[in-house]
Amino acid sequence: MSDKQTQRNMEQVTRQGTGLAIITESPSEMAGSGRKTPRTEQETEERECTSLKEHIAKFGDGTTFHGVRFVTDYKLHFLRRLVWVCIVGGMTGYLLYGISISIMTYYQRPVSSVVKINYVREIPFPAVTFCNYNQWKKSQVPPDFLDAVRSLNPANKSPVDVEYLKSHNVMNLRDRLINDTHQIEDMLLECTFKAANCSADNFTRIFTDFGLCYSFNDDPEDVYYIHQSGSHNALFMKINVEQQEYIFGENNAAGIKLLVHPQGQRPLVKELGIAVSPGYETLVGVQIKQVLNLKEPYESNCTDGDLRFSNNYTVPLCQYEHRIKNIQERCSCRDMRHPGDKDEDECPLSKYYTCLLPAEANFAAKDKSYDCQVPCNLTIYDTRVSFAYYPGQHHLDELTRMTNRTESDIRKNVLDVRIYFEELSFQKIQEIPSYEFTSLQSSIGGYMGLLIGASLITMFEFLDFILVTTATYLMKNREVKRLKGNRVRGKEDRHEGSTTNTEERPYFIQK
């Protein structure tokens, strides 16, 4: 045994009495004893890099993403791999572009309109409302009131004496108009419906934007039905407009204003009605359209909103109610033609000139628009009007004998009107989504299959690869940091317990 070995053994025996043994071994002895030498930091990083490449290559060989295996195969030539990188990158970019276009199209909520003609065995007959162009009968009102009404005629260009209007102010105009207007019993000379006689009892009195009018078949609980089309299965009315009773009012024409509309819907005769003139036979052919719109988030953004004065919601009725509200707020009273509660004050005659007419003109001039959404379910009665000269000469002679009227009187006052269905059918126009979520799925799947030959499972493969690789890297990185920390602490311990022999590395073992 050499002197150095003997000295080390003596030092070991000497320190055993303190309960702590110091064993020193040189690096060569550590290698000779079979103990593993810690890797250097560079070796660890190189090993990690090699492991990551192997992991990527293994993923590329097994993924269903076409072309990736040519990119991750490190055995291939660099140029070939570069070409495949360009191909895979280009296809992936085009895929992302196609997916973004599909998603934007989906959120634009495009719709298509489906038009279908539905033939039925019976069809509900519409409500028919008509109004005489003249509201106040000349024989029913005093002369001073006639002058006051004449001053309110929009065609009147002469100055209006406001003091005169105030001195002849009339309250409760609605009640007075009911008694002083043209009565249905006087105007309706003849009436038939489906070849059966009807009378004034089949009509109800109603106030509209045109004034006092009369409606046929307007009860939603008791609707008449038609089983055959054509002008013989129609509502026929022979009406005397009583032109000799006309005075200067809001209208300068003679005849009736007629509107075909659904039951329960307030008739806007002034805005939407058709004019029917005396001296003609007027044929009104009717066709039904049913329009079904889509709610939000689609562009039509329809509503089933409620209205105050109508059971059915339409855009014109919504705007009409806004106009009523605007005028009432400005004038603090209600036009006799407008609907409202009984406790709301009606405007006197003088206010029509000083407030009501200017407020309505101002409302129209400013073209005020309100957010009136389209209805989700809308029934429209389209009308096609045709005329014939009435009465013909052969019939005129008979009428003059039967009614004791002159030819001039008949041509000025009498008109015939027929309202009928052209066909027992209705046209249904329905909005349907043209690009739903299933369409979006199909578009994305088509792009993926066409460009990269992948499916939704491929996305989970990438997700699995990313998660596993990231977790492995983090664990290895933590292990490397731990080894570095141990190495630093070992160096500090060796520095504190170092001996004169710098080639030895002490290890402390608790006895």
Coordinates of C-alpha atoms in Angstrom, one line a residue:
M1 CA 0.0 0.0 0.0
S2 CA 1.4 3.4 -0.9
D3 CA 2.1 6.2 1.5
K4 CA -0.8 8.3 0.2
Q5 CA -3.3 5.5 0.6
T6 CA -2.1 4.9 4.1
Q7 CA -2.5 8.5 4.9
R8 CA -6.1 8.6 3.6
N9 CA -7.1 5.6 5.7
M10 CA -5.6 7.2 8.8
E11 CA -7.6 10.4 8.2
Q12 CA -10.8 8.3 7.7
V13 CA -10.2 6.4 11.0
T14 CA -9.4 9.6 12.9
R15 CA -12.7 11.3 11.8
Q16 CA -14.9 8.3 12.6
G17 CA -14.9 9.3 16.2
T18 CA -16.8 12.6 15.4
G19 CA -19.6 10.7 13.7
L20 CA -18.7 12.0 10.2
A21 CA -16.7 10.1 7.7
I22 CA -15.1 11.9 4.7
I23 CA -14.6 9.8 1.7
T24 CA -12.7 11.3 -1.2
E25 CA -12.5 10.0 -4.6
S26 CA -10.8 11.4 -7.7
P27 CA -12.7 11.6 -11.0
S28 CA -10.7 8.7 -12.3
E29 CA -11.7 6.6 -9.3
M30 CA -15.4 7.6 -9.9
A31 CA -15.2 6.4 -13.5
G32 CA -13.4 3.2 -12.4
S33 CA -15.9 2.5 -9.7
G34 CA -18.8 2.5 -12.3
R35 CA -20.6 5.6 -10.9
K36 CA -22.5 7.6 -13.7
T37 CA -20.9 10.9 -14.5
P38 CA -23.5 13.8 -14.8
R39 CA -24.0 15.0 -18.4
T40 CA -22.9 18.5 -19.3
E41 CA -25.5 21.2 -20.2
Q42 CA -24.5 21.0 -23.9
E43 CA -25.0 17.3 -24.0
T44 CA -28.4 17.6 -22.4
E45 CA -29.6 20.3 -24.9
E46 CA -28.3 18.2 -27.8
R47 CA -30.2 15.2 -26.5
E48 CA -33.4 17.2 -26.1
C49 CA -33.1 18.6 -29.6
T50 CA -32.6 15.1 -31.0
S51 CA -35.6 13.8 -29.0
L52 CA -37.8 16.6 -30.3
K53 CA -36.9 15.9 -33.9
E54 CA -37.6 12.3 -33.4
H55 CA -41.0 13.1 -31.9
I56 CA -41.9 15.5 -34.8
A57 CA -40.8 12.9 -37.3
K58 CA -42.8 10.2 -35.6
F59 CA -45.9 12.5 -35.6
G60 CA -45.4 13.4 -39.2
D61 CA -45.4 9.7 -40.2
G62 CA -48.6 9.0 -38.3
T63 CA -50.7 12.1 -38.8
T64 CA -53.7 12.1 -41.3
F65 CA -52.6 15.6 -42.5
H66 CA -51.4 14.8 -46.0
G67 CA -47.9 16.0 -47.0
V68 CA -46.6 16.6 -43.5
R69 CA -44.6 13.4 -43.5
F70 CA -42.5 14.8 -46.4
V71 CA -41.8 17.9 -44.3
T72 CA -40.8 16.0 -41.1
D73 CA -38.8 13.3 -42.7
Y74 CA -35.2 14.5 -42.0
K75 CA -33.8 11.7 -44.2
L76 CA -35.1 13.5 -47.4
H77 CA -33.0 16.1 -49.2
F78 CA -33.4 19.6 -48.0
L79 CA -34.7 21.0 -51.3
R80 CA -37.4 18.3 -51.5
R81 CA -38.5 19.1 -47.9
L82 CA -38.5 22.8 -48.8
V83 CA -40.8 22.2 -51.8
W84 CA -43.2 20.2 -49.5
V85 CA -43.1 23.0 -46.9
C86 CA -44.3 25.4 -49.6
I87 CA -47.0 23.0 -50.8
V88 CA -48.3 22.3 -47.3
G89 CA -48.1 25.9 -46.2
G90 CA -49.9 27.1 -49.4
M91 CA -52.7 24.6 -48.9
T92 CA -53.0 25.5 -45.3
G93 CA -53.2 29.2 -46.1
Y94 CA -55.8 28.6 -48.7
L95 CA -57.7 26.4 -46.2
L96 CA -57.7 29.2 -43.6
Y97 CA -58.8 31.7 -46.3
G98 CA -61.7 29.4 -47.2
I99 CA -62.7 28.8 -43.6
S100 CA -62.7 32.6 -42.9
I101 CA -64.9 33.2 -46.0
S102 CA -67.3 30.5 -44.9
I103 CA -67.5 31.9 -41.3
M104 CA -68.1 35.4 -42.6
T105 CA -70.8 34.1 -44.9
Y106 CA -72.5 32.3 -42.0
Y107 CA -72.6 35.4 -39.8
Q108 CA -74.0 37.5 -42.6
R109 CA -77.1 35.3 -42.2
P110 CA -78.1 35.1 -45.9
V111 CA -81.6 34.0 -46.8
S112 CA -83.5 32.7 -49.8
S113 CA -87.1 33.4 -50.6
V114 CA -89.2 30.4 -51.5
V115 CA -92.3 31.2 -53.5
K116 CA -95.1 28.6 -53.6
I117 CA -98.6 28.7 -55.1
N118 CA -101.0 26.8 -52.8
Y119 CA -104.4 25.8 -54.3
V120 CA -107.2 25.3 -51.8
R121 CA -110.9 24.2 -51.8
E122 CA -112.0 27.3 -50.0
I123 CA -110.5 30.7 -49.1
P124 CA -111.5 33.4 -46.6
F125 CA -113.1 36.4 -48.2
P126 CA -111.4 39.7 -47.2
A127 CA -112.9 42.6 -45.3
V128 CA -114.0 45.4 -47.7
T129 CA -114.1 49.0 -46.4
F130 CA -115.4 51.9 -48.4
C131 CA -115.8 55.6 -47.7
N132 CA -117.6 58.4 -49.6
Y133 CA -115.2 61.0 -50.8
N134 CA -117.5 63.6 -49.1
Q135 CA -117.9 63.5 -45.4
W136 CA -120.4 66.2 -44.5
K137 CA -123.8 66.2 -46.1
K138 CA -124.8 69.6 -47.4
S139 CA -128.4 69.2 -46.2
Q140 CA -127.5 68.2 -42.7
V141 CA -125.2 71.1 -41.6
P142 CA -126.0 74.8 -41.1
P143 CA -124.5 77.4 -43.5
D144 CA -122.1 78.8 -41.0
F145 CA -120.6 75.4 -40.4
L146 CA -120.3 74.8 -44.1
D147 CA -118.2 78.0 -44.4
A148 CA -116.0 76.8 -41.6
V149 CA -115.4 73.4 -43.2
R150 CA -114.8 75.0 -46.6
S151 CA -112.0 77.1 -45.0
L152 CA -110.2 73.9 -44.1
N153 CA -110.1 72.6 -47.6
P154 CA -106.4 72.2 -48.6
A155 CA -107.2 73.5 -52.1
N156 CA -108.7 76.7 -50.6
K157 CA -106.2 79.5 -51.4
S158 CA -108.1 82.4 -49.8
P159 CA -107.1 83.5 -46.3
V160 CA -108.7 81.8 -43.4
D161 CA -110.3 83.9 -40.7
V162 CA -109.2 82.1 -37.5
E163 CA -111.5 84.3 -35.3
Y164 CA -114.4 83.2 -37.5
L165 CA -113.5 79.6 -36.9
K166 CA -113.2 80.1 -33.1
S167 CA -116.6 81.9 -33.1
H168 CA -118.1 78.9 -34.9
N169 CA -116.2 76.3 -33.0
V170 CA -117.7 72.9 -32.9
M171 CA -117.0 70.3 -30.2
N172 CA -117.6 66.5 -30.4
L173 CA -117.1 66.4 -34.1
R174 CA -117.1 62.6 -34.2
D175 CA -120.6 62.4 -32.8
R176 CA -121.8 65.1 -35.1
L177 CA -120.2 63.5 -38.2
I178 CA -122.0 60.2 -37.4
N179 CA -125.3 61.9 -37.8
D180 CA -124.4 64.4 -40.6
T181 CA -122.5 62.1 -43.0
H182 CA -123.7 59.9 -45.9
Q183 CA -125.6 56.9 -44.4
I184 CA -125.1 53.4 -45.7
E185 CA -128.9 52.9 -46.0
D186 CA -129.0 55.8 -48.5
M187 CA -125.9 54.9 -50.5
L188 CA -126.3 51.2 -50.9
L189 CA -128.8 50.7 -53.7
E190 CA -128.1 47.0 -54.3
C191 CA -125.9 44.4 -52.7
T192 CA -125.2 40.7 -53.3
F193 CA -122.6 38.2 -52.0
K194 CA -122.2 34.9 -53.8
A195 CA -125.5 35.6 -55.6
A196 CA -127.3 36.0 -52.3
N197 CA -128.8 39.3 -51.3
C198 CA -127.1 41.5 -48.6
S199 CA -128.0 44.8 -47.1
A200 CA -126.8 47.6 -44.9
D201 CA -127.1 45.3 -41.9
N202 CA -124.1 43.4 -43.2
F203 CA -121.9 46.5 -42.9
T204 CA -120.4 48.1 -39.8
R205 CA -119.5 51.7 -39.2
I206 CA -115.9 52.5 -38.6
F207 CA -113.7 55.6 -38.4
T208 CA -110.6 55.5 -40.5
D209 CA -107.9 57.9 -41.6
F210 CA -110.3 59.0 -44.3
G211 CA -113.2 59.6 -42.0
L212 CA -116.4 57.7 -41.4
C213 CA -116.5 54.5 -43.5
Y214 CA -118.4 51.2 -43.8
S215 CA -116.9 47.7 -43.6
F216 CA -118.2 44.4 -44.9
N217 CA -117.0 41.0 -43.4
D218 CA -114.7 42.7 -40.9
D219 CA -115.5 40.4 -37.9
P220 CA -112.5 38.0 -37.3
E221 CA -114.9 35.6 -35.4
D222 CA -117.3 35.3 -38.3
V223 CA -115.5 35.3 -41.6
Y224 CA -117.2 34.5 -45.0
Y225 CA -115.6 31.9 -47.3
I226 CA -115.5 31.6 -51.0
H227 CA -115.6 28.1 -52.7
Q228 CA -115.5 29.2 -56.3
S229 CA -113.5 31.9 -58.1
G230 CA -114.7 34.4 -60.7
S231 CA -116.8 37.6 -60.8
H232 CA -120.1 35.7 -60.3
N233 CA -118.9 34.6 -56.8
A234 CA -118.2 38.1 -55.7
L235 CA -119.3 41.0 -53.5
F236 CA -121.4 43.2 -55.7
M237 CA -122.4 46.7 -54.6
K238 CA -124.4 49.4 -56.5
I239 CA -123.7 52.6 -54.7
N240 CA -125.1 56.1 -55.0
V241 CA -122.5 58.6 -54.0
E242 CA -125.1 61.4 -53.6
Q243 CA -123.0 64.0 -55.3
Q244 CA -125.7 66.7 -54.8
E245 CA -124.8 66.6 -51.1
Y246 CA -121.1 67.4 -51.6
I247 CA -119.5 70.4 -50.0
F248 CA -116.0 71.8 -50.1
G249 CA -114.0 69.7 -47.6
E250 CA -110.7 67.9 -47.6
N251 CA -111.3 66.1 -51.0
N252 CA -112.2 67.5 -54.3
A253 CA -113.1 64.3 -56.2
A254 CA -116.4 62.4 -56.3
G255 CA -116.8 58.7 -55.7
I256 CA -115.7 56.2 -53.1
K257 CA -112.4 55.1 -51.6
L258 CA -112.2 51.3 -51.2
L259 CA -109.8 49.1 -49.4
V260 CA -109.5 45.3 -49.3
H261 CA -107.8 44.1 -46.2
P262 CA -107.6 41.2 -43.6
Q263 CA -110.1 41.0 -40.7
G264 CA -108.9 42.6 -37.5
Q265 CA -106.6 45.1 -39.3
R266 CA -107.4 48.8 -39.1
P267 CA -108.0 50.0 -42.6
L268 CA -105.8 52.8 -43.8
V269 CA -108.2 53.8 -46.6
K270 CA -106.7 57.2 -47.2
E271 CA -103.2 55.8 -47.7
L272 CA -103.8 52.4 -49.3
G273 CA -107.3 52.5 -50.8
I274 CA -108.3 52.6 -54.5
A275 CA -110.6 55.2 -56.0
V276 CA -113.8 54.0 -57.6
S277 CA -115.6 56.5 -59.8
P278 CA -119.3 56.9 -60.6
G279 CA -120.3 56.3 -64.2
Y280 CA -118.2 53.1 -64.3
E281 CA -118.4 49.4 -63.4
T282 CA -115.3 48.6 -61.5
L283 CA -114.0 45.0 -61.3
V284 CA -111.5 44.3 -58.4
G285 CA -109.7 41.0 -58.8
V286 CA -108.1 39.8 -55.6
Q287 CA -105.1 37.6 -54.9
I288 CA -103.7 36.6 -51.5
K289 CA -100.0 36.7 -50.6
Q290 CA -98.7 35.4 -47.4
V291 CA -95.2 36.6 -46.5
L292 CA -93.2 34.9 -43.8
N293 CA -90.0 36.7 -42.6
L294 CA -87.2 35.6 -40.3
K295 CA -86.4 37.1 -36.9
E296 CA -83.0 38.3 -35.6
P297 CA -80.2 37.7 -36.4
Y298 CA -81.3 37.6 -40.0
E299 CA -81.5 40.8 -42.0
S300 CA -85.3 41.1 -42.1
N301 CA -85.3 41.1 -38.3
C302 CA -89.1 40.7 -38.2
T303 CA -91.3 41.2 -35.2
D304 CA -94.6 40.0 -33.9
G305 CA -95.1 43.4 -32.2
D306 CA -98.4 44.6 -30.9
L307 CA -100.2 47.8 -31.9
R308 CA -102.5 49.9 -29.9
F309 CA -105.3 50.2 -32.4
S310 CA -105.0 47.1 -34.6
N311 CA -104.9 43.3 -34.1
N312 CA -102.6 42.8 -37.0
Y313 CA -99.1 44.4 -37.2
T314 CA -97.9 46.1 -40.4
V315 CA -95.3 48.7 -41.1
P316 CA -97.8 51.3 -42.4
L317 CA -100.0 50.8 -39.3
C318 CA -96.9 51.2 -37.1
Q319 CA -96.0 54.5 -38.8
Y320 CA -99.6 55.6 -38.6
E321 CA -99.7 55.2 -34.8
H322 CA -96.4 57.1 -34.5
R323 CA -98.0 59.9 -36.5
I324 CA -101.1 59.9 -34.3
K325 CA -98.9 60.1 -31.2
N326 CA -96.8 62.9 -32.6
I327 CA -99.8 65.0 -33.5
Q328 CA -101.5 64.4 -30.2
E329 CA -98.4 65.5 -28.3
R330 CA -98.1 68.6 -30.3
C331 CA -101.8 69.7 -30.3
S332 CA -102.9 68.1 -26.9
C333 CA -106.0 66.8 -28.5
R334 CA -107.1 64.0 -30.9
D335 CA -108.3 64.2 -34.5
M336 CA -111.9 62.9 -34.7
R337 CA -110.7 60.4 -37.4
H338 CA -108.0 59.0 -35.3
P339 CA -108.6 56.1 -32.9
G340 CA -108.1 56.7 -29.2
D341 CA -109.5 56.4 -25.7
K342 CA -112.8 58.1 -24.7
D343 CA -111.0 60.2 -22.1
E344 CA -108.8 61.7 -24.7
D345 CA -110.1 65.1 -25.8
E346 CA -111.2 65.6 -29.4
C347 CA -109.9 68.7 -31.2
P348 CA -112.5 71.4 -31.9
L349 CA -112.9 72.7 -35.4
S350 CA -110.7 75.7 -34.9
K351 CA -107.7 73.5 -33.9
Y352 CA -107.8 71.7 -37.3
Y353 CA -106.5 74.9 -38.9
T354 CA -104.3 76.2 -36.1
C355 CA -102.6 72.9 -35.1
L356 CA -103.7 69.6 -36.6
L357 CA -103.2 70.4 -40.3
P358 CA -99.8 72.2 -39.8
A359 CA -98.7 69.3 -37.5
E360 CA -99.6 66.7 -40.1
A361 CA -97.9 68.7 -42.9
N362 CA -94.8 69.2 -40.7
F363 CA -94.7 65.5 -40.0
A364 CA -94.8 64.7 -43.7
A365 CA -92.3 67.4 -44.7
K366 CA -89.7 66.2 -42.2
D367 CA -90.2 62.7 -43.4
K368 CA -89.9 61.3 -39.9
S369 CA -89.1 57.6 -39.9
Y370 CA -89.5 55.3 -37.0
D371 CA -88.0 51.9 -36.3
C372 CA -91.0 49.9 -37.6
Q373 CA -89.8 46.4 -38.2
V374 CA -91.3 44.2 -40.8
P375 CA -93.9 41.7 -39.6
C376 CA -93.0 38.0 -39.3
N377 CA -96.4 37.0 -40.7
L378 CA -98.1 39.3 -43.2
T379 CA -101.2 38.7 -45.3
I380 CA -101.5 41.0 -48.3
Y381 CA -104.6 41.3 -50.6
D382 CA -103.3 42.3 -54.0
T383 CA -105.9 43.9 -56.2
R384 CA -106.1 44.2 -59.9
V385 CA -108.6 46.9 -61.1
S386 CA -110.4 47.1 -64.4
F387 CA -113.2 49.4 -65.6
A388 CA -116.2 49.5 -67.9
Y389 CA -118.4 52.4 -68.9
Y390 CA -121.5 52.3 -66.8
P391 CA -124.3 52.2 -67.5
G392 CA -124.5 51.1 -71.1
Q393 CA -127.0 52.9 -73.3
H394 CA -129.3 49.8 -73.4
H395 CA -129.3 49.6 -69.6
L396 CA -129.6 53.3 -69.1
D397 CA -133.1 53.6 -70.6
E398 CA -134.3 50.9 -68.2
L399 CA -132.7 52.6 -65.2
T400 CA -134.2 55.9 -65.9
R401 CA -137.7 54.3 -66.0
M402 CA -137.1 52.2 -62.8
T403 CA -135.6 55.0 -60.7
N404 CA -137.2 58.1 -62.1
R405 CA -133.7 59.6 -62.5
T406 CA -132.2 61.4 -65.4
E407 CA -129.3 60.1 -67.4
S408 CA -127.1 62.8 -66.1
D409 CA -128.0 62.0 -62.5
I410 CA -127.3 58.3 -62.9
R411 CA -123.9 58.9 -64.6
K412 CA -122.8 61.4 -61.9
N413 CA -123.9 59.3 -58.9
V414 CA -124.2 55.6 -59.5
L415 CA -121.4 53.1 -59.7
D416 CA -121.1 49.3 -59.7
V417 CA -118.2 47.5 -58.0
R418 CA -117.4 43.8 -57.9
I419 CA -114.8 42.3 -55.6
Y420 CA -113.9 38.7 -56.4
F421 CA -111.1 36.1 -56.3
E422 CA -109.3 35.4 -59.5
E423 CA -108.2 31.9 -58.3
L424 CA -108.8 29.7 -55.2
S425 CA -105.2 29.9 -54.3
F426 CA -102.7 32.0 -52.3
Q427 CA -99.1 32.7 -52.9
K428 CA -96.8 31.9 -50.0
I429 CA -93.5 33.8 -49.9
Q430 CA -91.2 32.4 -47.2
E431 CA -87.7 33.4 -46.1
I432 CA -85.5 30.5 -45.2
P433 CA -81.9 30.5 -44.1
S434 CA -79.7 29.7 -47.1
Y435 CA -76.5 29.1 -45.1
E436 CA -77.1 27.4 -41.8
F437 CA -74.5 25.9 -39.4
T438 CA -74.7 22.5 -41.2
S439 CA -73.7 24.4 -44.4
L440 CA -70.8 26.0 -42.6
Q441 CA -69.7 22.5 -41.4
S442 CA -70.0 21.2 -45.0
S443 CA -67.9 24.0 -46.4
I444 CA -65.1 23.7 -43.9
G445 CA -65.1 19.9 -44.3
G446 CA -65.0 20.3 -48.1
Y447 CA -62.0 22.7 -47.9
M448 CA -60.2 20.4 -45.5
G449 CA -60.8 17.3 -47.6
L450 CA -59.9 19.0 -50.9
L451 CA -56.8 20.9 -49.8
I452 CA -55.1 18.8 -47.0
G453 CA -57.0 15.6 -47.0
A454 CA -57.7 16.0 -43.3
S455 CA -60.8 15.7 -41.1
L456 CA -61.8 17.0 -37.7
I457 CA -59.9 14.2 -36.1
T458 CA -56.7 15.7 -37.6
M459 CA -57.2 18.8 -35.5
F460 CA -57.3 16.7 -32.4
E461 CA -54.1 15.0 -33.5
F462 CA -52.3 18.3 -33.7
L463 CA -53.8 19.3 -30.4
D464 CA -52.6 16.1 -28.8
F465 CA -49.1 16.6 -30.3
I466 CA -48.8 20.1 -29.1
L467 CA -50.0 19.3 -25.6
V468 CA -47.8 16.2 -25.2
T469 CA -44.7 17.9 -26.6
T470 CA -45.2 21.0 -24.5
A471 CA -45.7 19.0 -21.3
T472 CA -42.6 16.9 -22.1
Y473 CA -40.5 20.0 -22.8
L474 CA -41.6 21.6 -19.5
M475 CA -40.8 18.5 -17.5
K476 CA -37.4 18.2 -19.1
N477 CA -36.7 21.8 -18.6
R478 CA -37.6 21.6 -14.9
E479 CA -35.3 18.6 -14.6
V480 CA -32.4 20.4 -16.2
K481 CA -32.9 23.3 -13.9
R482 CA -32.9 21.0 -10.9
L483 CA -29.7 19.3 -12.1
K484 CA -28.1 22.7 -12.6
G485 CA -29.1 23.7 -9.1
N486 CA -27.7 20.5 -7.6
R487 CA -24.4 21.1 -9.5
V488 CA -24.1 24.6 -8.1
R489 CA -24.8 23.5 -4.6
G490 CA -22.2 20.7 -4.9
K491 CA -19.5 23.1 -6.1
E492 CA -20.3 25.4 -3.1
D493 CA -20.0 22.4 -0.7
R494 CA -16.8 21.3 -2.2
H495 CA -15.4 24.8 -1.9
E496 CA -16.1 24.9 1.8
G497 CA -14.6 21.4 2.5
S498 CA -11.8 21.5 0.0
T499 CA -8.3 20.0 0.9
T500 CA -4.9 20.6 -0.4
N501 CA -5.4 17.8 -3.0
T502 CA -7.4 19.7 -5.7
E503 CA -7.9 16.5 -7.7
E504 CA -10.1 14.9 -5.0
R505 CA -13.9 15.5 -4.7
P506 CA -15.3 14.9 -1.2
Y507 CA -18.7 13.3 -0.5
F508 CA -20.3 13.6 2.9
I509 CA -22.1 10.6 4.2
Q510 CA -24.0 10.7 7.4
K511 CA -22.9 7.8 9.6

